[in-house]
Structure formats: structure tokens, C-alpha cells
PDB file of C-alpha atoms in Angstrom:
ATOM      1  CA  UNK A   1      -7.591  -4.404   2.719  1.00 53.00           C
ATOM      2  CA  UNK A   2      -7.598  -4.207  -1.068  1.00 73.00           C
ATOM      3  CA  UNK A   3      -4.610  -1.895  -1.480  1.00 90.00           C
ATOM      4  CA  UNK A   4      -1.061  -2.664  -2.587  1.00 94.00           C
ATOM      5  CA  UNK A   5       0.937  -4.492   0.071  1.00 95.00           C
ATOM      6  CA  UNK A   6       4.668  -4.949   0.429  1.00 96.00           C
ATOM      7  CA  UNK A   7       6.707  -7.249   2.576  1.00 97.00           C
ATOM      8  CA  UNK A   8       8.838  -6.727   4.554  1.00 97.00           C
ATOM      9  CA  UNK A   9       8.354  -3.123   5.585  1.00 95.00           C
ATOM     10  CA  UNK A  10      11.920  -2.854   6.818  1.00 96.00           C
ATOM     11  CA  UNK A  11      15.036  -4.827   6.011  1.00 97.00           C
ATOM     12  CA  UNK A  12      18.504  -4.415   7.466  1.00 98.00           C
ATOM     13  CA  UNK A  13      21.221  -6.428   5.818  1.00 98.00           C
ATOM     14  CA  UNK A  14      24.968  -6.569   5.665  1.00 97.00           C
ATOM     15  CA  UNK A  15      26.831  -5.566   2.560  1.00 97.00           C
ATOM     16  CA  UNK A  16      27.217  -8.486   0.193  1.00 97.00           C
ATOM     17  CA  UNK A  17      24.058 -10.286   1.248  1.00 98.00           C
ATOM     18  CA  UNK A  18      21.098 -10.946  -1.039  1.00 98.00           C
ATOM     19  CA  UNK A  19      17.645  -9.587  -0.259  1.00 98.00           C
ATOM     20  CA  UNK A  20      14.212 -10.201  -1.756  1.00 98.00           C
ATOM     21  CA  UNK A  21      11.132  -8.031  -1.480  1.00 98.00           C
ATOM     22  CA  UNK A  22       7.570  -8.947  -2.311  1.00 98.00           C
ATOM     23  CA  UNK A  23       4.725  -6.861  -3.669  1.00 97.00           C
ATOM     24  CA  UNK A  24       1.076  -7.853  -3.873  1.00 97.00           C
ATOM     25  CA  UNK A  25      -0.830  -5.511  -6.205  1.00 95.00           C
ATOM     26  CA  UNK A  26      -4.488  -4.617  -6.272  1.00 93.00           C
ATOM     27  CA  UNK A  27      -6.044  -7.780  -7.624  1.00 89.00           C
ATOM     28  CA  UNK A  28      -7.659  -6.424 -10.778  1.00 86.00           C
ATOM     29  CA  UNK A  29      -4.614  -4.400 -11.853  1.00 89.00           C
ATOM     30  CA  UNK A  30      -2.561  -5.803 -14.712  1.00 89.00           C
ATOM     31  CA  UNK A  31       0.410  -3.447 -14.409  1.00 91.00           C
ATOM     32  CA  UNK A  32       2.950  -3.523 -11.606  1.00 94.00           C
ATOM     33  CA  UNK A  33       5.817  -1.089 -11.126  1.00 93.00           C
ATOM     34  CA  UNK A  34       8.907  -0.919  -8.946  1.00 95.00           C
ATOM     35  CA  UNK A  35      10.478   2.378  -7.882  1.00 94.00           C
ATOM     36  CA  UNK A  36      13.351   3.375  -5.661  1.00 95.00           C
ATOM     37  CA  UNK A  37      13.183   6.455  -3.468  1.00 93.00           C
ATOM     38  CA  UNK A  38      16.108   7.985  -1.614  1.00 92.00           C
ATOM     39  CA  UNK A  39      15.961  10.756   0.927  1.00 85.00           C
ATOM     40  CA  UNK A  40      15.006  14.082  -0.567  1.00 81.00           C
ATOM     41  CA  UNK A  41      14.199  12.623  -3.963  1.00 86.00           C
ATOM     42  CA  UNK A  42      11.102  11.597  -5.797  1.00 88.00           C
ATOM     43  CA  UNK A  43      10.533   7.966  -6.718  1.00 91.00           C
ATOM     44  CA  UNK A  44      12.750   6.737  -9.549  1.00 90.00           C
ATOM     45  CA  UNK A  45      11.376   4.177 -11.945  1.00 89.00           C
ATOM     46  CA  UNK A  46      13.092   0.782 -11.935  1.00 92.00           C
ATOM     47  CA  UNK A  47      10.911  -1.570 -13.952  1.00 92.00           C
ATOM     48  CA  UNK A  48       7.358  -2.536 -14.754  1.00 89.00           C
ATOM     49  CA  UNK A  49       5.298  -5.557 -15.705  1.00 92.00           C
ATOM     50  CA  UNK A  50       2.186  -5.962 -17.752  1.00 90.00           C
ATOM     51  CA  UNK A  51       0.745  -9.195 -16.466  1.00 90.00           C
ATOM     52  CA  UNK A  52       3.762 -11.509 -16.259  1.00 90.00           C
ATOM     53  CA  UNK A  53       5.818  -9.759 -18.948  1.00 89.00           C
ATOM     54  CA  UNK A  54       8.565  -7.375 -17.871  1.00 89.00           C
ATOM     55  CA  UNK A  55       8.244  -4.627 -20.465  1.00 86.00           C
ATOM     56  CA  UNK A  56      10.718  -1.975 -19.422  1.00 81.00           C
ATOM     57  CA  UNK A  57      13.773  -1.661 -17.227  1.00 81.00           C
ATOM     58  CA  UNK A  58      15.567   1.479 -16.158  1.00 83.00           C
ATOM     59  CA  UNK A  59      19.317   1.827 -16.509  1.00 76.00           C
ATOM     60  CA  UNK A  60      19.243   2.167 -12.714  1.00 77.00           C
ATOM     61  CA  UNK A  61      18.510  -1.545 -12.597  1.00 81.00           C
ATOM     62  CA  UNK A  62      21.996  -3.020 -12.589  1.00 86.00           C
ATOM     63  CA  UNK A  63      22.767  -6.693 -13.156  1.00 91.00           C
ATOM     64  CA  UNK A  64      22.491  -7.238  -9.413  1.00 94.00           C
ATOM     65  CA  UNK A  65      18.790  -6.450  -9.532  1.00 95.00           C
ATOM     66  CA  UNK A  66      16.168  -8.830 -10.848  1.00 94.00           C
ATOM     67  CA  UNK A  67      12.405  -8.683 -10.752  1.00 95.00           C
ATOM     68  CA  UNK A  68       9.820 -11.319 -11.495  1.00 95.00           C
ATOM     69  CA  UNK A  69       6.085 -11.595 -11.713  1.00 95.00           C
ATOM     70  CA  UNK A  70       5.680 -15.261 -12.537  1.00 89.00           C
ATOM     71  CA  UNK A  71       1.914 -15.609 -12.569  1.00 86.00           C
ATOM     72  CA  UNK A  72       0.970 -12.052 -13.290  1.00 84.00           C
ATOM     73  CA  UNK A  73      -0.069 -11.447  -9.702  1.00 90.00           C
ATOM     74  CA  UNK A  74       2.537 -10.768  -6.989  1.00 96.00           C
ATOM     75  CA  UNK A  75       6.053  -9.659  -7.846  1.00 97.00           C
ATOM     76  CA  UNK A  76       9.464 -10.033  -6.251  1.00 97.00           C
ATOM     77  CA  UNK A  77      12.469  -7.755  -6.474  1.00 97.00           C
ATOM     78  CA  UNK A  78      15.808  -9.327  -5.612  1.00 97.00           C
ATOM     79  CA  UNK A  79      19.053  -7.500  -5.013  1.00 97.00           C
ATOM     80  CA  UNK A  80      22.179  -9.618  -5.040  1.00 97.00           C
ATOM     81  CA  UNK A  81      25.451  -8.686  -3.344  1.00 97.00           C
ATOM     82  CA  UNK A  82      23.942  -5.597  -1.749  1.00 97.00           C
ATOM     83  CA  UNK A  83      25.971  -2.413  -1.531  1.00 96.00           C
ATOM     84  CA  UNK A  84      25.564   0.525   0.807  1.00 95.00           C
ATOM     85  CA  UNK A  85      24.322   2.588  -2.119  1.00 94.00           C
ATOM     86  CA  UNK A  86      21.340   0.278  -2.388  1.00 96.00           C
ATOM     87  CA  UNK A  87      19.966   1.687   0.873  1.00 97.00           C
ATOM     88  CA  UNK A  88      16.659   3.271  -0.064  1.00 96.00           C
ATOM     89  CA  UNK A  89      12.905   2.883   0.068  1.00 95.00           C
ATOM     90  CA  UNK A  90      11.676   0.438  -2.558  1.00 96.00           C
ATOM     91  CA  UNK A  91       8.156   1.222  -3.683  1.00 96.00           C
ATOM     92  CA  UNK A  92       5.729  -0.936  -5.566  1.00 96.00           C
ATOM     93  CA  UNK A  93       2.721   0.389  -7.437  1.00 94.00           C
ATOM     94  CA  UNK A  94      -0.024  -1.181  -9.476  1.00 92.00           C
ATOM     95  CA  UNK A  95      -2.382   0.218 -12.043  1.00 88.00           C
ATOM     96  CA  UNK A  96      -5.183  -0.531 -14.416  1.00 80.00           C
ATOM     97  CA  UNK A  97      -6.009   1.621 -17.365  1.00 72.00           C
ATOM     98  CA  UNK A  98      -8.575   4.328 -16.773  1.00 66.00           C
ATOM     99  CA  UNK A  99     -11.278   5.147 -19.276  1.00 63.00           C
ATOM    100  CA  UNK A 100      -9.243   8.083 -20.525  1.00 63.00           C
ATOM    101  CA  UNK A 101      -6.201   5.974 -21.317  1.00 65.00           C
ATOM    102  CA  UNK A 102      -4.026   6.874 -18.337  1.00 68.00           C
ATOM    103  CA  UNK A 103      -2.568   4.315 -15.986  1.00 72.00           C
ATOM    104  CA  UNK A 104      -3.236   5.690 -12.518  1.00 81.00           C
ATOM    105  CA  UNK A 105      -0.793   4.168 -10.108  1.00 87.00           C
ATOM    106  CA  UNK A 106      -1.543   3.153  -6.547  1.00 90.00           C
ATOM    107  CA  UNK A 107       1.401   2.707  -4.255  1.00 93.00           C
ATOM    108  CA  UNK A 108       2.221   0.317  -1.468  1.00 94.00           C
ATOM    109  CA  UNK A 109       3.812   1.437   1.816  1.00 92.00           C
ATOM    110  CA  UNK A 110       7.304   0.562   0.633  1.00 94.00           C
ATOM    111  CA  UNK A 111      10.161  -1.554   1.911  1.00 96.00           C
ATOM    112  CA  UNK A 112      12.948   0.388   3.577  1.00 95.00           C
ATOM    113  CA  UNK A 113      16.303  -1.271   2.959  1.00 97.00           C
ATOM    114  CA  UNK A 114      19.338  -0.433   5.051  1.00 97.00           C
ATOM    115  CA  UNK A 115      22.654  -1.941   4.025  1.00 97.00           C
ATOM    116  CA  UNK A 116      25.287  -1.820   6.758  1.00 96.00           C
TER     117      UNK A 116
ATOM    118  CA  UNK B   1      14.351  13.957 -22.228  1.00 70.00           C
ATOM    119  CA  UNK B   2      11.189  14.207 -20.216  1.00 78.00           C
ATOM    120  CA  UNK B   3      11.449  15.775 -16.789  1.00 87.00           C
ATOM    121  CA  UNK B   4       9.329  17.133 -13.979  1.00 92.00           C
ATOM    122  CA  UNK B   5      10.450  20.121 -11.941  1.00 94.00           C
ATOM    123  CA  UNK B   6       9.290  21.110  -8.496  1.00 96.00           C
ATOM    124  CA  UNK B   7      11.224  24.277  -7.824  1.00 90.00           C
ATOM    125  CA  UNK B   8      10.344  24.600  -4.149  1.00 93.00           C
ATOM    126  CA  UNK B   9      11.926  21.900  -2.033  1.00 94.00           C
ATOM    127  CA  UNK B  10      10.515  23.281   1.216  1.00 96.00           C
ATOM    128  CA  UNK B  11       7.492  25.475   1.814  1.00 97.00           C
ATOM    129  CA  UNK B  12       6.699  26.663   5.340  1.00 97.00           C
ATOM    130  CA  UNK B  13       3.318  28.301   5.736  1.00 97.00           C
ATOM    131  CA  UNK B  14       1.214  29.397   8.681  1.00 97.00           C
ATOM    132  CA  UNK B  15      -1.993  27.581   9.484  1.00 97.00           C
ATOM    133  CA  UNK B  16      -5.025  28.927   7.618  1.00 97.00           C
ATOM    134  CA  UNK B  17      -2.836  30.734   5.083  1.00 98.00           C
ATOM    135  CA  UNK B  18      -3.014  29.901   1.352  1.00 98.00           C
ATOM    136  CA  UNK B  19      -0.322  27.846  -0.332  1.00 97.00           C
ATOM    137  CA  UNK B  20       0.805  27.063  -3.878  1.00 97.00           C
ATOM    138  CA  UNK B  21       3.187  24.237  -4.733  1.00 97.00           C
ATOM    139  CA  UNK B  22       4.631  24.563  -8.210  1.00 97.00           C
ATOM    140  CA  UNK B  23       5.123  21.848 -10.801  1.00 96.00           C
ATOM    141  CA  UNK B  24       6.412  22.216 -14.348  1.00 95.00           C
ATOM    142  CA  UNK B  25       7.114  19.510 -16.891  1.00 92.00           C
ATOM    143  CA  UNK B  26       9.246  19.429 -19.963  1.00 88.00           C
ATOM    144  CA  UNK B  27       6.980  18.674 -22.898  1.00 76.00           C
ATOM    145  CA  UNK B  28       3.604  19.861 -24.018  1.00 63.00           C
ATOM    146  CA  UNK B  29       2.579  16.712 -25.843  1.00 73.00           C
ATOM    147  CA  UNK B  30      -0.321  14.773 -24.416  1.00 75.00           C
ATOM    148  CA  UNK B  31       0.125  14.180 -20.720  1.00 83.00           C
ATOM    149  CA  UNK B  32      -1.670  12.912 -17.686  1.00 88.00           C
ATOM    150  CA  UNK B  33      -0.846  14.774 -14.491  1.00 91.00           C
ATOM    151  CA  UNK B  34      -0.957  13.708 -10.870  1.00 93.00           C
ATOM    152  CA  UNK B  35      -0.220  14.993  -7.406  1.00 95.00           C
ATOM    153  CA  UNK B  36       0.688  12.505  -4.718  1.00 95.00           C
ATOM    154  CA  UNK B  37       1.042  13.158  -0.991  1.00 95.00           C
ATOM    155  CA  UNK B  38       3.315  11.267   1.361  1.00 92.00           C
ATOM    156  CA  UNK B  39       2.737  11.619   5.090  1.00 90.00           C
ATOM    157  CA  UNK B  40       5.596  10.707   7.438  1.00 84.00           C
ATOM    158  CA  UNK B  41       6.324   6.978   7.406  1.00 77.00           C
ATOM    159  CA  UNK B  42       3.545   6.285   4.945  1.00 82.00           C
ATOM    160  CA  UNK B  43       3.312   5.408   1.266  1.00 84.00           C
ATOM    161  CA  UNK B  44       2.374   7.710  -1.574  1.00 91.00           C
ATOM    162  CA  UNK B  45      -1.318   8.520  -1.813  1.00 91.00           C
ATOM    163  CA  UNK B  46      -2.988   9.884  -4.908  1.00 91.00           C
ATOM    164  CA  UNK B  47      -4.231  13.382  -4.114  1.00 94.00           C
ATOM    165  CA  UNK B  48      -5.685  14.456  -7.440  1.00 92.00           C
ATOM    166  CA  UNK B  49      -5.293  13.923 -11.158  1.00 90.00           C
ATOM    167  CA  UNK B  50      -5.839  15.536 -14.520  1.00 89.00           C
ATOM    168  CA  UNK B  51      -6.669  13.101 -17.327  1.00 85.00           C
ATOM    169  CA  UNK B  52      -8.854  15.167 -19.653  1.00 82.00           C
ATOM    170  CA  UNK B  53     -11.696  17.657 -19.630  1.00 85.00           C
ATOM    171  CA  UNK B  54     -11.782  20.554 -17.181  1.00 86.00           C
ATOM    172  CA  UNK B  55      -8.340  21.934 -16.529  1.00 88.00           C
ATOM    173  CA  UNK B  56      -9.170  22.606 -12.867  1.00 90.00           C
ATOM    174  CA  UNK B  57      -9.299  19.504 -10.705  1.00 90.00           C
ATOM    175  CA  UNK B  58     -10.048  19.232  -7.009  1.00 89.00           C
ATOM    176  CA  UNK B  59      -9.384  16.819  -4.173  1.00 89.00           C
ATOM    177  CA  UNK B  60     -11.745  15.919  -1.358  1.00 82.00           C
ATOM    178  CA  UNK B  61      -9.653  17.752   1.245  1.00 87.00           C
ATOM    179  CA  UNK B  62      -9.670  21.186  -0.377  1.00 93.00           C
ATOM    180  CA  UNK B  63      -6.646  21.069  -2.689  1.00 96.00           C
ATOM    181  CA  UNK B  64      -6.967  22.021  -6.335  1.00 96.00           C
ATOM    182  CA  UNK B  65      -4.633  22.017  -9.313  1.00 96.00           C
ATOM    183  CA  UNK B  66      -4.865  23.620 -12.703  1.00 94.00           C
ATOM    184  CA  UNK B  67      -3.463  22.189 -15.902  1.00 92.00           C
ATOM    185  CA  UNK B  68      -1.895  24.939 -17.993  1.00 92.00           C
ATOM    186  CA  UNK B  69      -0.841  23.505 -21.329  1.00 89.00           C
ATOM    187  CA  UNK B  70       0.854  26.631 -22.658  1.00 89.00           C
ATOM    188  CA  UNK B  71       3.015  26.947 -19.553  1.00 91.00           C
ATOM    189  CA  UNK B  72       3.392  23.179 -19.082  1.00 91.00           C
ATOM    190  CA  UNK B  73       2.452  23.545 -15.448  1.00 93.00           C
ATOM    191  CA  UNK B  74       0.229  21.804 -12.929  1.00 95.00           C
ATOM    192  CA  UNK B  75       0.474  23.877  -9.745  1.00 97.00           C
ATOM    193  CA  UNK B  76      -1.220  22.691  -6.564  1.00 97.00           C
ATOM    194  CA  UNK B  77      -3.095  25.189  -4.398  1.00 97.00           C
ATOM    195  CA  UNK B  78      -5.082  25.320  -1.214  1.00 97.00           C
ATOM    196  CA  UNK B  79      -6.766  28.492   0.054  1.00 97.00           C
ATOM    197  CA  UNK B  80      -6.385  27.641   3.759  1.00 97.00           C
ATOM    198  CA  UNK B  81      -4.019  24.973   5.066  1.00 97.00           C
ATOM    199  CA  UNK B  82      -4.344  22.764   8.140  1.00 96.00           C
ATOM    200  CA  UNK B  83      -1.678  21.365  10.414  1.00 96.00           C
ATOM    201  CA  UNK B  84      -2.650  17.956   9.025  1.00 95.00           C
ATOM    202  CA  UNK B  85      -1.536  19.035   5.539  1.00 96.00           C
ATOM    203  CA  UNK B  86       2.088  18.815   6.645  1.00 96.00           C
ATOM    204  CA  UNK B  87       3.589  16.248   4.286  1.00 96.00           C
ATOM    205  CA  UNK B  88       5.735  15.725   1.215  1.00 95.00           C
ATOM    206  CA  UNK B  89       3.986  16.450  -2.077  1.00 97.00           C
ATOM    207  CA  UNK B  90       5.080  14.930  -5.368  1.00 96.00           C
ATOM    208  CA  UNK B  91       4.040  15.937  -8.849  1.00 95.00           C
ATOM    209  CA  UNK B  92       4.016  13.126 -11.420  1.00 93.00           C
ATOM    210  CA  UNK B  93       3.564  13.107 -15.158  1.00 90.00           C
ATOM    211  CA  UNK B  94       2.619  10.246 -17.427  1.00 85.00           C
ATOM    212  CA  UNK B  95       3.266  11.044 -21.042  1.00 77.00           C
ATOM    213  CA  UNK B  96       0.801   9.689 -23.565  1.00 64.00           C
ATOM    214  CA  UNK B  97       3.413   7.214 -24.721  1.00 62.00           C
ATOM    215  CA  UNK B  98       2.625   5.477 -21.479  1.00 60.00           C
ATOM    216  CA  UNK B  99       4.714   3.020 -19.494  1.00 65.00           C
ATOM    217  CA  UNK B 100       6.045   5.040 -16.612  1.00 69.00           C
ATOM    218  CA  UNK B 101       5.607   7.998 -14.366  1.00 78.00           C
ATOM    219  CA  UNK B 102       8.169  10.740 -14.001  1.00 87.00           C
ATOM    220  CA  UNK B 103       8.200  12.260 -10.551  1.00 91.00           C
ATOM    221  CA  UNK B 104       9.440  15.594  -9.346  1.00 93.00           C
ATOM    222  CA  UNK B 105      11.821  15.756  -6.412  1.00 93.00           C
ATOM    223  CA  UNK B 106       9.031  16.691  -4.046  1.00 95.00           C
ATOM    224  CA  UNK B 107       8.031  19.687  -1.969  1.00 97.00           C
ATOM    225  CA  UNK B 108       8.001  19.444   1.786  1.00 96.00           C
ATOM    226  CA  UNK B 109       5.045  21.430   3.088  1.00 97.00           C
ATOM    227  CA  UNK B 110       5.257  22.396   6.748  1.00 97.00           C
ATOM    228  CA  UNK B 111       2.242  24.068   8.299  1.00 97.00           C
ATOM    229  CA  UNK B 112       3.159  26.227  11.263  1.00 97.00           C
ATOM    230  CA  UNK B 113       0.607  26.658  14.060  1.00 95.00           C
TER     231      UNK B 113
END
């Protein structure tokens, strides 16, 4: 399977606990993105990496959120001191630049977080 | 601010009937346009894309979308839907400045037998 993978697929945690999600992109893709999706909404951009550099962060990404891509391959998204409002699907996508200049994104299956 | 609007949150349609899912975006500067489909309990899958060239683009399963620059729209159409087309459809726009996609809120297509 050469698609984007995410682990775990589901996570249930108690409020106040820390959680970490992993994303493995398509191997030849240099860009990696994190999104959050809540019920009835489209994905909302959180942050993205070009290789190992984190180039942009959304204002949605509070201080409790941190993302890394240490070797420019897989990435982790950590949420500290989880709150019930963090319950959502967390999506990872990767992309490489097409010949026309666009960055087509390919998505993983997502990690569904439930904070109780 | 850039935005993507999908006016129809839910579209029920009978099997074999035609369907159009609407997508409008906020700016007419250079854009790349995408439709993604999300089946229940699955991730987003790229359905079709407009990058350049012909304004009418097609997918392998019979969907098509037309880029209309003057109306800043990228509506998705299918002349005859299947039960298997039941899913959530998201329009996404990448502005030429790059860096991120902006997604619409999605349209839930339900095909009725």
C-alpha cells in the first residue's frame, strides 16, 4: 500500500490527557498537511510541512497542539491537556507538486479522537 | 479572505436521475480546483481536478465539473447517479499563492432507490 497512512484510526481519551497521532505520507511527497474535520464541516487546515520545515500554522492550532516532521518523512501531531472540544477527525495529507504548479493532496483515512 | 461555498448541504436524488452539486469560491485570481469524495467511514478521495487547459474535467466514474472563471464556480455534475454515489462531496480550492487548500462545508449526496 503506497497511500497515506495514519495511526491510530481511533483514539478515546479522558479530558486532560495527552495524545499523539502519526502520519506516514506517500514516500516521494515532500509536503505534509494536517487538517481537523468536525461533523458537518469540511476539513480545516491546521499546519503543513515542506520536508522537515513547518511552514505555516493556522490560528486553530493552539499552544496545546504541536506537530513535528523530524526527518522529513513521517509526522506526529500531539495534543496536550485534551479538551472535549478537541474531539474531531484529524486528517493527514501529502502532496508533491504537479507539472502545472498545483499541489494535489492525497489524504489518509484519519484518526478519530474522542475526548470524554 | 478566501472562501469556498457549497450552498447545498444535502442533496437527495433518485437513482438514474441527474445531479449537480454547486461550488463557488471567493476570488477569481489563479486557482486550482478539486472535488473530493468521502464515503462513510473512509478518508477523502480525489474525484477530479482542474489545473489548467480545458475547463471541463471528468472522472473515471462519470462525474464531470466545469471551471467557470467569470462566475468563480466549479459545479460537479453527473447525468445518471448510482446508489454507490451516496457519499459526502467536498469542493476544494488551492489559490496560486499555494500552501493550503480551502474546503467547502460539503454536500451530502443521497441516492434513493
